[in-house]
């Protein structure tokens, strides 16, 4: 019998795939609510048994346990399974094992930030080259469903949680975008987090890494022929930037003496240094699969950025209001802050054990003011006091979702013409909001109310 831990999207997909192969499947789900009961009823029609309520150990006849990616190794159910000699894997590893003969190859990528943007850019480039490409994994369709689907190549986004529970993945190409402190409460240390990210390279046909990222470069060093991408002029074996051009000196006939133009900087939307790096990473993955330069550029033109990623909400009184709610860690917030010269910074949330001192120190010259909210706002305020003592700081208390209206009111009062009010929280949203999307939408609604009545304040 195979036990599936968790009744989320990946758990349901795993249960369906296994039941479709005639396996006996039991799903364990700690919560017992309306959503869980509806999912259980649907799976029951496929012959899957769902047990709702806390479980301290797997059923006695379990031979394999497929866990939700968010469950840490310390979870009592998983430790009990390990002690009983039951193998524990994730949905991604299950998908790899279940893929049929001749299945679509994987172009896989991971990193602290930029994963969804890169996987969508990559899918657009592959599609422009005539492939039936699917963006899957930590975004889009669960991989266990996609491996038997219509795609002829999969652009696969992998989180550190998914990689932790994977052991045999062998993608056509694997890319590591960057590594910075994140999810340290889950992994225990930066070293362990980095090690898990580096697993993406272990069986890859081609290794791609961010040559401007120290940890990513170190993790790629053991692999001969690793391809780097950089915001500098590229060396042979790299993709990079020459004046206003994105160029390839890796996937060309003579990398020592030749380069191929892929796109121009203005093709990258939204334009920011970290997004140029994202475009180069996607291009490297695409080029490793034989995508021509014209399709790389067309893919960038066809790419539509997801919401809450450096999204211009409105310009009110010559002040731009930008929603980057997806900047849920210090590394992502630093990239966002680097894109604007004069900022009223809206920050705060759950820092997940990460330090923000270096973030604040580097951003200090760009900060006109800061408005802080959320559970860990005091830690950001302390860092601002140390590294940006002259920057005015306003804290907005409260755990209700209406707090964003008060935040925007304060930010509008601090901003001057030419400034950018930037929501780049550096923390997760669940202290107040359901997710980063809900936080970004609350910010946008407050800004639109301000734009409708610039003489007043959001209510």
Short mmCIF file of C-alpha atoms in Angstrom, two decimals:
data_model
loop_
_atom_site.label_atom_id
_atom_site.label_comp_id
_atom_site.label_asym_id
_atom_site.label_seq_id
_atom_site.Cartn_x
_atom_site.Cartn_y
_atom_site.Cartn_z
CA UNK A 1 0.00 0.00 0.00
CA UNK A 2 1.14 3.54 -0.76
CA UNK A 3 0.38 6.31 1.73
CA UNK A 4 0.08 9.92 0.58
CA UNK A 5 0.64 12.54 3.27
CA UNK A 6 -1.37 15.70 2.68
CA UNK A 7 -4.51 16.48 0.68
CA UNK A 8 -3.26 19.59 -1.09
CA UNK A 9 -2.84 19.98 -4.85
CA UNK A 10 0.22 17.74 -5.09
CA UNK A 11 -1.23 15.14 -2.71
CA UNK A 12 -4.45 14.84 -4.68
CA UNK A 13 -2.51 14.61 -7.95
CA UNK A 14 -0.27 11.88 -6.53
CA UNK A 15 -3.26 9.91 -5.23
CA UNK A 16 -5.04 10.11 -8.60
CA UNK A 17 -1.94 9.02 -10.51
CA UNK A 18 -1.31 6.06 -8.22
CA UNK A 19 -4.94 4.98 -8.21
CA UNK A 20 -4.92 5.12 -12.00
CA UNK A 21 -2.13 2.55 -11.94
CA UNK A 22 -4.15 0.21 -9.78
CA UNK A 23 -2.29 0.91 -6.54
CA UNK A 24 -4.00 0.76 -3.19
CA UNK A 25 -3.76 4.31 -1.84
CA UNK A 26 -4.51 5.84 1.54
CA UNK A 27 -4.31 9.62 2.01
CA UNK A 28 -3.66 11.07 5.48
CA UNK A 29 -4.81 14.65 6.08
CA UNK A 30 -4.63 16.36 9.47
CA UNK A 31 -7.34 18.97 8.73
CA UNK A 32 -11.01 18.06 8.64
CA UNK A 33 -12.84 20.87 6.92
CA UNK A 34 -15.24 21.43 4.06
CA UNK A 35 -12.50 21.54 1.43
CA UNK A 36 -10.87 18.37 2.72
CA UNK A 37 -14.16 16.48 2.84
CA UNK A 38 -14.98 17.50 -0.74
CA UNK A 39 -11.57 16.32 -1.94
CA UNK A 40 -11.97 13.06 0.00
CA UNK A 41 -15.34 12.41 -1.62
CA UNK A 42 -13.87 12.96 -5.09
CA UNK A 43 -10.96 10.60 -4.43
CA UNK A 44 -13.27 7.99 -2.95
CA UNK A 45 -14.80 7.63 -6.40
CA UNK A 46 -11.37 6.49 -7.60
CA UNK A 47 -11.02 3.94 -4.84
CA UNK A 48 -8.73 6.10 -2.69
CA UNK A 49 -9.26 6.00 1.06
CA UNK A 50 -8.84 9.35 2.84
CA UNK A 51 -8.36 9.49 6.61
CA UNK A 52 -8.98 12.93 8.08
CA UNK A 53 -7.45 13.95 11.40
CA UNK A 54 -3.97 13.93 12.93
CA UNK A 55 -1.85 10.81 12.31
CA UNK A 56 1.35 10.04 14.21
CA UNK A 57 2.45 7.11 12.05
CA UNK A 58 1.68 5.61 8.65
CA UNK A 59 -0.62 2.59 8.31
CA UNK A 60 1.17 -0.64 9.19
CA UNK A 61 1.19 -2.05 5.64
CA UNK A 62 2.64 1.10 4.02
CA UNK A 63 5.47 0.31 1.58
CA UNK A 64 6.00 3.86 0.28
CA UNK A 65 5.03 7.28 1.63
CA UNK A 66 4.55 10.25 -0.72
CA UNK A 67 4.68 13.47 1.27
CA UNK A 68 3.42 16.97 0.71
CA UNK A 69 6.43 19.17 -0.21
CA UNK A 70 5.83 21.55 2.68
CA UNK A 71 6.08 18.93 5.41
CA UNK A 72 9.50 19.16 7.10
CA UNK A 73 11.54 15.99 7.76
CA UNK A 74 10.89 16.50 11.48
CA UNK A 75 7.15 15.94 11.08
CA UNK A 76 6.18 13.06 13.42
CA UNK A 77 4.50 11.10 10.62
CA UNK A 78 7.61 11.26 8.45
CA UNK A 79 10.03 10.42 11.24
CA UNK A 80 7.84 7.46 12.18
CA UNK A 81 7.89 6.27 8.57
CA UNK A 82 11.68 6.54 8.41
CA UNK A 83 12.05 4.64 11.68
CA UNK A 84 9.81 1.91 10.28
CA UNK A 85 12.00 1.61 7.17
CA UNK A 86 9.40 3.13 4.84
CA UNK A 87 10.85 5.15 1.96
CA UNK A 88 9.62 8.76 1.91
CA UNK A 89 9.53 10.67 -1.38
CA UNK A 90 7.75 13.70 -2.80
CA UNK A 91 5.35 14.17 -5.69
CA UNK A 92 8.18 15.28 -7.99
CA UNK A 93 10.18 12.13 -7.35
CA UNK A 94 7.02 10.09 -7.84
CA UNK A 95 6.43 11.82 -11.19
CA UNK A 96 9.95 11.00 -12.30
CA UNK A 97 9.45 7.33 -11.44
CA UNK A 98 6.05 7.14 -13.12
CA UNK A 99 6.96 8.87 -16.38
CA UNK A 100 6.27 6.63 -19.38
CA UNK A 101 8.83 5.46 -21.93
CA UNK A 102 9.72 8.27 -24.31
CA UNK A 103 8.36 10.89 -21.89
CA UNK A 104 9.03 14.56 -22.43
CA UNK A 105 12.47 15.67 -21.20
CA UNK A 106 12.72 18.04 -18.26
CA UNK A 107 14.39 21.44 -18.27
CA UNK A 108 14.51 22.00 -14.52
CA UNK A 109 15.35 25.06 -12.49
CA UNK A 110 15.50 26.12 -8.89
CA UNK A 111 16.71 29.09 -6.86
CA UNK A 112 15.70 31.33 -4.02
CA UNK A 113 14.06 33.89 -6.28
CA UNK A 114 12.92 34.24 -9.88
CA UNK A 115 11.81 30.64 -10.42
CA UNK A 116 8.30 31.31 -11.67
CA UNK A 117 9.40 34.16 -13.91
CA UNK A 118 12.16 32.04 -15.45
CA UNK A 119 9.99 28.97 -15.97
CA UNK A 120 7.35 31.07 -17.73
CA UNK A 121 9.96 32.84 -19.86
CA UNK A 122 11.41 29.44 -20.74
CA UNK A 123 8.01 28.02 -21.69
CA UNK A 124 7.41 31.04 -23.93
CA UNK A 125 10.77 30.55 -25.67
CA UNK A 126 10.14 26.84 -26.21
CA UNK A 127 6.67 27.57 -27.56
CA UNK A 128 8.08 30.19 -29.92
CA UNK A 129 10.42 27.50 -31.23
CA UNK A 130 7.46 25.26 -32.05
CA UNK A 131 7.49 22.95 -29.03
CA UNK A 132 4.46 21.88 -27.03
CA UNK A 133 5.94 23.14 -23.80
CA UNK A 134 4.33 23.01 -20.37
CA UNK A 135 5.36 25.02 -17.28
CA UNK A 136 4.98 22.62 -14.36
CA UNK A 137 6.13 21.77 -10.85
CA UNK A 138 5.98 24.45 -8.21
CA UNK A 139 3.89 26.40 -10.74
CA UNK A 140 1.06 25.33 -13.03
CA UNK A 141 0.18 21.67 -13.54
CA UNK A 142 1.42 19.14 -10.95
CA UNK A 143 4.31 17.22 -12.50
CA UNK A 144 2.79 13.83 -11.75
CA UNK A 145 -0.05 14.75 -14.11
CA UNK A 146 2.12 16.49 -16.71
CA UNK A 147 4.48 13.55 -17.31
CA UNK A 148 1.68 11.70 -19.09
CA UNK A 149 0.28 14.78 -20.78
CA UNK A 150 0.59 16.28 -24.26
CA UNK A 151 3.78 18.30 -23.76
CA UNK A 152 6.93 17.35 -25.67
CA UNK A 153 9.19 19.21 -23.22
CA UNK A 154 8.57 20.26 -19.61
CA UNK A 155 9.80 23.51 -18.05
CA UNK A 156 10.00 22.40 -14.43
CA UNK A 157 10.13 24.76 -11.44
CA UNK A 158 11.45 23.05 -8.31
CA UNK A 159 11.36 24.37 -4.76
CA UNK A 160 13.84 23.37 -2.08
CA UNK A 161 11.05 21.41 -0.39
CA UNK A 162 10.46 19.39 -3.55
CA UNK A 163 14.17 18.78 -4.08
CA UNK A 164 14.60 17.58 -0.51
CA UNK A 165 12.21 14.71 -1.19
CA UNK A 166 13.69 13.86 -4.62
CA UNK A 167 16.59 11.50 -5.21
CA UNK A 168 16.74 10.25 -8.79
CA UNK A 169 15.79 13.19 -11.03
CA UNK A 170 17.90 13.36 -14.19
CA UNK A 171 16.76 16.40 -16.18
CA UNK A 172 18.07 17.21 -19.64
CA UNK A 173 19.29 20.53 -18.20
CA UNK A 174 19.24 21.91 -14.65
CA UNK A 175 19.69 25.55 -13.66
CA UNK A 176 20.36 27.19 -10.30
CA UNK A 177 19.33 30.84 -10.37
CA UNK A 178 20.62 32.06 -6.98
CA UNK A 179 20.93 31.03 -3.35
CA UNK A 180 20.20 33.33 -0.42
CA UNK A 181 18.87 32.75 3.10
CA UNK A 182 15.27 31.55 2.95
CA UNK A 183 13.19 28.83 4.59
CA UNK A 184 15.87 28.49 7.25
CA UNK A 185 13.17 27.55 9.73
CA UNK A 186 12.46 24.50 7.54
CA UNK A 187 16.00 23.50 6.51
CA UNK A 188 17.78 24.48 9.71
CA UNK A 189 20.71 26.33 8.14
CA UNK A 190 21.85 28.10 4.99
CA UNK A 191 24.33 25.29 4.36
CA UNK A 192 21.59 22.66 4.32
CA UNK A 193 19.32 24.85 2.20
CA UNK A 194 22.13 25.33 -0.34
CA UNK A 195 22.95 21.62 -0.36
CA UNK A 196 19.36 20.77 -1.20
CA UNK A 197 19.27 23.37 -3.98
CA UNK A 198 22.44 21.83 -5.42
CA UNK A 199 20.72 18.44 -5.75
CA UNK A 200 19.17 19.69 -8.98
CA UNK A 201 22.61 19.28 -10.65
CA UNK A 202 23.43 15.74 -9.56
CA UNK A 203 22.15 13.82 -12.61
CA UNK A 204 21.56 16.65 -15.09
CA UNK A 205 22.81 16.39 -18.64
CA UNK A 206 23.78 20.09 -18.69
CA UNK A 207 24.39 22.33 -15.67
CA UNK A 208 23.51 26.05 -15.79
CA UNK A 209 24.30 28.43 -12.95
CA UNK A 210 24.35 32.11 -12.04
CA UNK A 211 27.99 33.08 -12.40
CA UNK A 212 27.33 36.25 -10.37
CA UNK A 213 26.10 34.23 -7.37
CA UNK A 214 28.86 32.89 -5.14
CA UNK A 215 26.96 29.89 -3.76
CA UNK A 216 25.45 28.88 -7.09
CA UNK A 217 28.91 29.03 -8.68
CA UNK A 218 30.42 26.91 -5.93
CA UNK A 219 27.70 24.29 -6.26
CA UNK A 220 28.28 24.10 -10.03
CA UNK A 221 32.08 23.80 -9.82
CA UNK A 222 32.24 19.98 -9.64
CA UNK A 223 30.40 19.64 -12.98
CA UNK A 224 32.52 19.75 -16.14
CA UNK A 225 31.18 22.00 -18.86
CA UNK A 226 28.89 23.97 -16.55
CA UNK A 227 27.37 26.98 -18.31
CA UNK A 228 27.20 30.31 -16.50
CA UNK A 229 25.03 33.35 -17.02
CA UNK A 230 26.15 36.80 -15.93
CA UNK A 231 25.17 40.47 -16.10
CA UNK A 232 28.74 41.17 -17.19
CA UNK A 233 30.42 40.59 -20.56
CA UNK A 234 30.38 36.81 -20.90
CA UNK A 235 33.44 34.61 -21.13
CA UNK A 236 33.46 31.51 -23.36
CA UNK A 237 30.92 29.08 -21.93
CA UNK A 238 28.66 31.83 -20.61
CA UNK A 239 25.65 33.94 -21.57
CA UNK A 240 25.80 37.60 -20.64
CA UNK A 241 25.40 41.25 -21.57
CA UNK A 242 27.43 43.27 -24.08
CA UNK A 243 26.34 46.92 -24.10
CA UNK A 244 22.56 46.61 -24.65
CA UNK A 245 22.60 43.05 -26.01
CA UNK A 246 21.95 39.67 -24.41
CA UNK A 247 24.47 37.31 -26.02
CA UNK A 248 25.35 33.61 -25.99
CA UNK A 249 28.99 32.41 -25.85
CA UNK A 250 28.10 28.90 -24.71
CA UNK A 251 25.74 27.26 -27.19
CA UNK A 252 27.55 28.41 -30.33
CA UNK A 253 29.95 26.60 -32.65
CA UNK A 254 33.05 28.48 -31.51
CA UNK A 255 32.60 29.94 -27.99
CA UNK A 256 36.21 31.10 -27.86
CA UNK A 257 35.83 33.55 -30.74
CA UNK A 258 32.13 33.94 -31.45
CA UNK A 259 28.92 35.02 -29.75
CA UNK A 260 25.32 35.10 -30.91
CA UNK A 261 22.92 37.93 -30.20
CA UNK A 262 19.77 36.74 -28.47
CA UNK A 263 17.83 39.89 -27.57
CA UNK A 264 18.20 43.49 -26.44
CA UNK A 265 17.79 44.78 -22.92
CA UNK A 266 14.53 46.52 -23.80
CA UNK A 267 13.02 43.09 -24.59
CA UNK A 268 13.11 42.27 -20.87
CA UNK A 269 9.89 43.21 -19.02
CA UNK A 270 9.70 44.48 -16.36
CA UNK A 271 13.18 45.85 -16.77
CA UNK A 272 15.45 45.46 -13.75
CA UNK A 273 18.90 43.91 -13.34
CA UNK A 274 17.58 40.79 -11.64
CA UNK A 275 15.02 40.30 -14.41
CA UNK A 276 17.78 40.49 -17.02
CA UNK A 277 19.45 37.66 -15.10
CA UNK A 278 16.13 35.78 -15.22
CA UNK A 279 15.97 36.23 -19.00
CA UNK A 280 19.55 34.96 -19.39
CA UNK A 281 18.79 31.90 -17.25
CA UNK A 282 15.72 31.09 -19.34
CA UNK A 283 17.73 31.63 -22.52
CA UNK A 284 20.48 29.27 -21.32
CA UNK A 285 17.94 26.53 -20.60
CA UNK A 286 16.25 27.08 -23.96
CA UNK A 287 19.53 27.17 -25.88
CA UNK A 288 20.63 23.93 -24.22
CA UNK A 289 17.60 22.36 -25.88
CA UNK A 290 18.41 23.78 -29.32
CA UNK A 291 16.09 26.80 -29.32
CA UNK A 292 17.27 29.33 -31.96
CA UNK A 293 18.10 32.91 -31.05
CA UNK A 294 15.02 34.29 -32.83
CA UNK A 295 12.74 32.15 -30.66
CA UNK A 296 14.50 33.35 -27.50
CA UNK A 297 13.71 36.94 -28.42
CA UNK A 298 10.16 36.09 -29.50
CA UNK A 299 9.64 34.26 -26.21
CA UNK A 300 10.64 37.35 -24.27
CA UNK A 301 8.19 39.38 -26.35
CA UNK A 302 5.40 36.85 -25.69
CA UNK A 303 6.12 36.52 -21.98
CA UNK A 304 3.49 38.08 -19.71
CA UNK A 305 4.78 38.77 -16.17
CA UNK A 306 2.75 37.25 -13.36
CA UNK A 307 0.97 39.65 -11.00
CA UNK A 308 2.63 41.00 -7.86
CA UNK A 309 6.10 41.10 -9.41
CA UNK A 310 7.29 44.71 -9.77
CA UNK A 311 3.83 45.59 -11.02
CA UNK A 312 3.14 49.30 -11.52
CA UNK A 313 -0.24 49.86 -9.87
CA UNK A 314 -0.67 53.60 -10.51
CA UNK A 315 1.07 56.94 -10.58
CA UNK A 316 -0.49 59.44 -8.18
CA UNK A 317 0.83 62.97 -7.83
CA UNK A 318 4.05 62.04 -9.71
CA UNK A 319 4.67 59.18 -7.26
CA UNK A 320 4.77 55.63 -8.63
CA UNK A 321 3.19 52.84 -6.58
CA UNK A 322 4.74 49.44 -7.33
CA UNK A 323 3.49 46.08 -6.08
CA UNK A 324 6.23 43.50 -5.58
CA UNK A 325 4.42 41.48 -2.94
CA UNK A 326 6.15 38.36 -4.29
CA UNK A 327 9.40 39.67 -2.73
CA UNK A 328 8.87 37.42 0.28
CA UNK A 329 12.51 37.26 1.41
CA UNK A 330 15.44 39.62 1.79
CA UNK A 331 17.13 38.51 -1.44
CA UNK A 332 14.05 39.27 -3.55
CA UNK A 333 13.46 42.57 -1.78
CA UNK A 334 17.07 43.62 -2.41
CA UNK A 335 16.66 43.00 -6.14
CA UNK A 336 13.48 45.06 -6.18
CA UNK A 337 14.96 47.93 -4.17
CA UNK A 338 17.95 48.08 -6.53
CA UNK A 339 15.65 48.94 -9.42
CA UNK A 340 14.51 52.38 -8.15
CA UNK A 341 16.52 55.46 -7.12
CA UNK A 342 14.27 57.01 -4.44
CA UNK A 343 11.95 54.76 -2.47
CA UNK A 344 9.33 54.84 0.24
CA UNK A 345 9.69 51.22 1.26
CA UNK A 346 6.67 49.21 2.43
CA UNK A 347 8.06 46.18 4.26
CA UNK A 348 7.30 43.57 6.88
CA UNK A 349 5.73 40.19 7.44
CA UNK A 350 7.24 36.88 8.51
CA UNK A 351 11.02 36.86 8.01
CA UNK A 352 11.29 33.06 8.41
CA UNK A 353 14.49 33.28 10.41
CA UNK A 354 16.34 35.40 7.86
CA UNK A 355 18.55 38.40 8.71
CA UNK A 356 17.76 41.77 7.08
CA UNK A 357 20.79 43.83 8.15
CA UNK A 358 22.66 43.42 4.86
CA UNK A 359 19.49 44.17 2.90
CA UNK A 360 18.93 47.44 4.76
CA UNK A 361 22.59 48.46 4.65
CA UNK A 362 22.73 48.10 0.85
CA UNK A 363 19.36 49.76 0.27
CA UNK A 364 19.92 52.70 2.65
CA UNK A 365 21.12 55.23 0.00
CA UNK A 366 17.90 54.69 -1.98
CA UNK A 367 15.45 55.01 0.91
CA UNK A 368 13.48 58.21 1.44
CA UNK A 369 11.30 56.60 4.13
CA UNK A 370 9.94 53.26 5.29
CA UNK A 371 6.48 52.11 6.36
CA UNK A 372 6.50 48.83 8.28
CA UNK A 373 3.75 46.33 9.01
CA UNK A 374 3.41 42.76 10.13
CA UNK A 375 4.74 40.42 12.78
CA UNK A 376 8.47 41.00 12.29
CA UNK A 377 8.39 44.74 11.57
CA UNK A 378 10.40 45.52 14.69
CA UNK A 379 13.36 43.53 13.34
CA UNK A 380 13.33 45.64 10.18
CA UNK A 381 13.02 48.83 12.23
CA UNK A 382 16.04 47.80 14.30
CA UNK A 383 18.07 47.20 11.13
CA UNK A 384 17.00 50.60 9.79
CA UNK A 385 18.11 52.24 13.03
CA UNK A 386 21.54 50.64 12.66
CA UNK A 387 22.14 51.24 8.96
CA UNK A 388 19.79 54.07 7.89
CA UNK A 389 19.30 56.17 10.98
CA UNK A 390 18.28 59.26 8.99
CA UNK A 391 15.44 57.49 7.17
CA UNK A 392 11.98 58.30 8.64
CA UNK A 393 10.19 55.14 9.76
CA UNK A 394 6.50 54.65 10.48
CA UNK A 395 5.19 51.45 12.00
CA UNK A 396 1.58 50.52 11.29
CA UNK A 397 0.33 48.00 13.86
CA UNK A 398 -2.58 45.66 13.43
CA UNK A 399 -3.25 42.16 12.18
CA UNK A 400 -6.41 42.92 10.19
CA UNK A 401 -6.29 42.96 6.39
CA UNK A 402 -7.37 46.61 6.42
CA UNK A 403 -3.93 47.54 7.68
CA UNK A 404 -2.78 48.09 4.07
CA UNK A 405 -5.06 51.10 3.71
CA UNK A 406 -3.31 52.74 6.64
CA UNK A 407 0.07 51.77 5.19
CA UNK A 408 -0.69 53.44 1.85
CA UNK A 409 -1.95 56.56 3.64
CA UNK A 410 1.32 56.84 5.56
CA UNK A 411 3.43 56.13 2.48
CA UNK A 412 1.62 58.78 0.44
CA UNK A 413 2.34 61.33 3.15
CA UNK A 414 6.06 60.52 3.11
CA UNK A 415 6.55 60.40 -0.67
CA UNK A 416 7.65 63.29 -2.88
CA UNK A 417 7.27 63.71 -6.65
CA UNK A 418 9.65 61.32 -8.40
CA UNK A 419 9.61 58.75 -5.59
CA UNK A 420 8.44 55.15 -5.83
CA UNK A 421 6.28 53.69 -3.08
CA UNK A 422 7.46 50.11 -3.26
CA UNK A 423 5.79 47.13 -1.63
CA UNK A 424 8.76 44.75 -1.34
CA UNK A 425 8.01 43.15 2.02
CA UNK A 426 11.08 40.90 2.53
CA UNK A 427 8.78 38.59 4.47
CA UNK A 428 5.98 36.09 3.99
CA UNK A 429 2.40 37.29 4.22
CA UNK A 430 0.63 34.75 6.40
CA UNK A 431 0.83 36.83 9.57
CA UNK A 432 -1.96 39.00 8.14
CA UNK A 433 -2.94 37.79 4.66
CA UNK A 434 -3.73 34.39 3.18
CA UNK A 435 -0.85 34.65 0.71
CA UNK A 436 1.36 37.18 -1.06
CA UNK A 437 -1.29 37.62 -3.76
CA UNK A 438 -3.88 38.75 -1.22
CA UNK A 439 -1.33 41.16 0.25
CA UNK A 440 -0.54 42.60 -3.19
CA UNK A 441 -4.22 42.95 -4.04
CA UNK A 442 -4.85 44.79 -0.77
CA UNK A 443 -2.02 47.19 -1.63
CA UNK A 444 -3.38 47.73 -5.14
CA UNK A 445 -6.91 48.39 -3.88
CA UNK A 446 -5.63 50.96 -1.41
CA UNK A 447 -3.58 52.68 -4.12
CA UNK A 448 -6.56 52.80 -6.48
CA UNK A 449 -8.65 54.41 -3.74
CA UNK A 450 -5.90 56.96 -3.26
CA UNK A 451 -5.77 57.59 -7.03
CA UNK A 452 -9.55 58.13 -7.12
CA UNK A 453 -9.29 60.75 -4.37
CA UNK A 454 -5.68 62.01 -4.26
CA UNK A 455 -6.67 64.80 -1.93
CA UNK A 456 -8.00 62.39 0.64
CA UNK A 457 -6.87 59.07 2.03
CA UNK A 458 -7.94 55.49 1.55
CA UNK A 459 -10.73 54.38 3.86
#
